[in-house]
Structures are given as C-alpha cells and as structure tokens.
Amino acid sequence: MTSDVADTQHLDWLARSFGRTDYAPLYPDDLETLKRVAIKRFKFDRSHLFREGETATAAYVVVKGTVELYRGTGSNRRVVARVLPGGIIGDIALFSDEPYISSAQAAGNVDLLRF
C-alpha cells in the first residue's frame, strides 16, 4: 500500500470517528488500517495507560480486552466506563490539549494501538 493510500484511509477514519455522534466503536476495517500506522502496545492486568489530571500525550484504540475508565482514588474511586475492542480512549483530551479527565486501567491483559 502506498503512503498516499494509507494517509487517505487515515483521514477518512478521522472524519468518520470524530464526525460520529453515536460513540460506537471503530469498524473492523478501521482497526486494520490503524494497525498499519499506529504503535502497538500491550498492558498487563491493572496497569495504567494514563491517570486523571495527567497531560494528554496519546490516544488509544482497544484491540483486545477491556479498559476501565475511573475517576477519583481510594474509597472515592468510581468506574465511569468500560471500553471494549474498537473503543477509543484519550482522543478528546489529546486533540483539545487538555489533561485526561479520568484514569484508564487495564481490566485484564489488553492489546492497544497508540497514536
């Protein structure tokens, strides 16, 4: 695949993802395209991708497994979402140049794409 085709596919994916209002996970074809251009990451159970309040440095797509998003710490900790394969994490904070508004922790072993 040429670089121009990959760039066009990436731009198409961005337009679809950020133009969608249903918050649905990525389509399988989108995941395959991203696998060619993103950095593959693996996280062990209970390891963090990022913590609430940290400067956003990356966004992630869950390929396999589940990531829990939570706010607070200790007895004040509450899970606000569970992100399944195809789900995107951290994109809004990254693109709006804001800190992460929640912490993201692997709930079991997780395969991710980082961009």
Phi, psi and omega in degrees: 000136180283161179298322180298320180294315179298318178297317179296317178296320179297316179295321176299317179298315179301316180298316179293315185293313185274351175264354182276143178249359183267355179056025179288153177294166179296153175285153179306321179297324178296318179299318180297319178296315181296325180302333181279339185241347183264169177269125180279136180227153175232135177235134176283160177312132176074004176276152185265143169274317177197167180239150179309131178091344178291152175295132180289123180239349182199161169241156184228150170242128178282124178263317182213135179102193182226140175242131176265134172257130180219160176237151179083178180221164177055228182289347178267001181290132175220132178286128181254343179194155171239123184258124183258174179309135183094347180281150181250138182231135172084000184293319183294314178299317182297311185283340178262002178057043179241161175289161176296137182268355177211168174266150179237123184227136178295132175253078191102176178291140187226135170260135185224161167245132182248135175213000000 
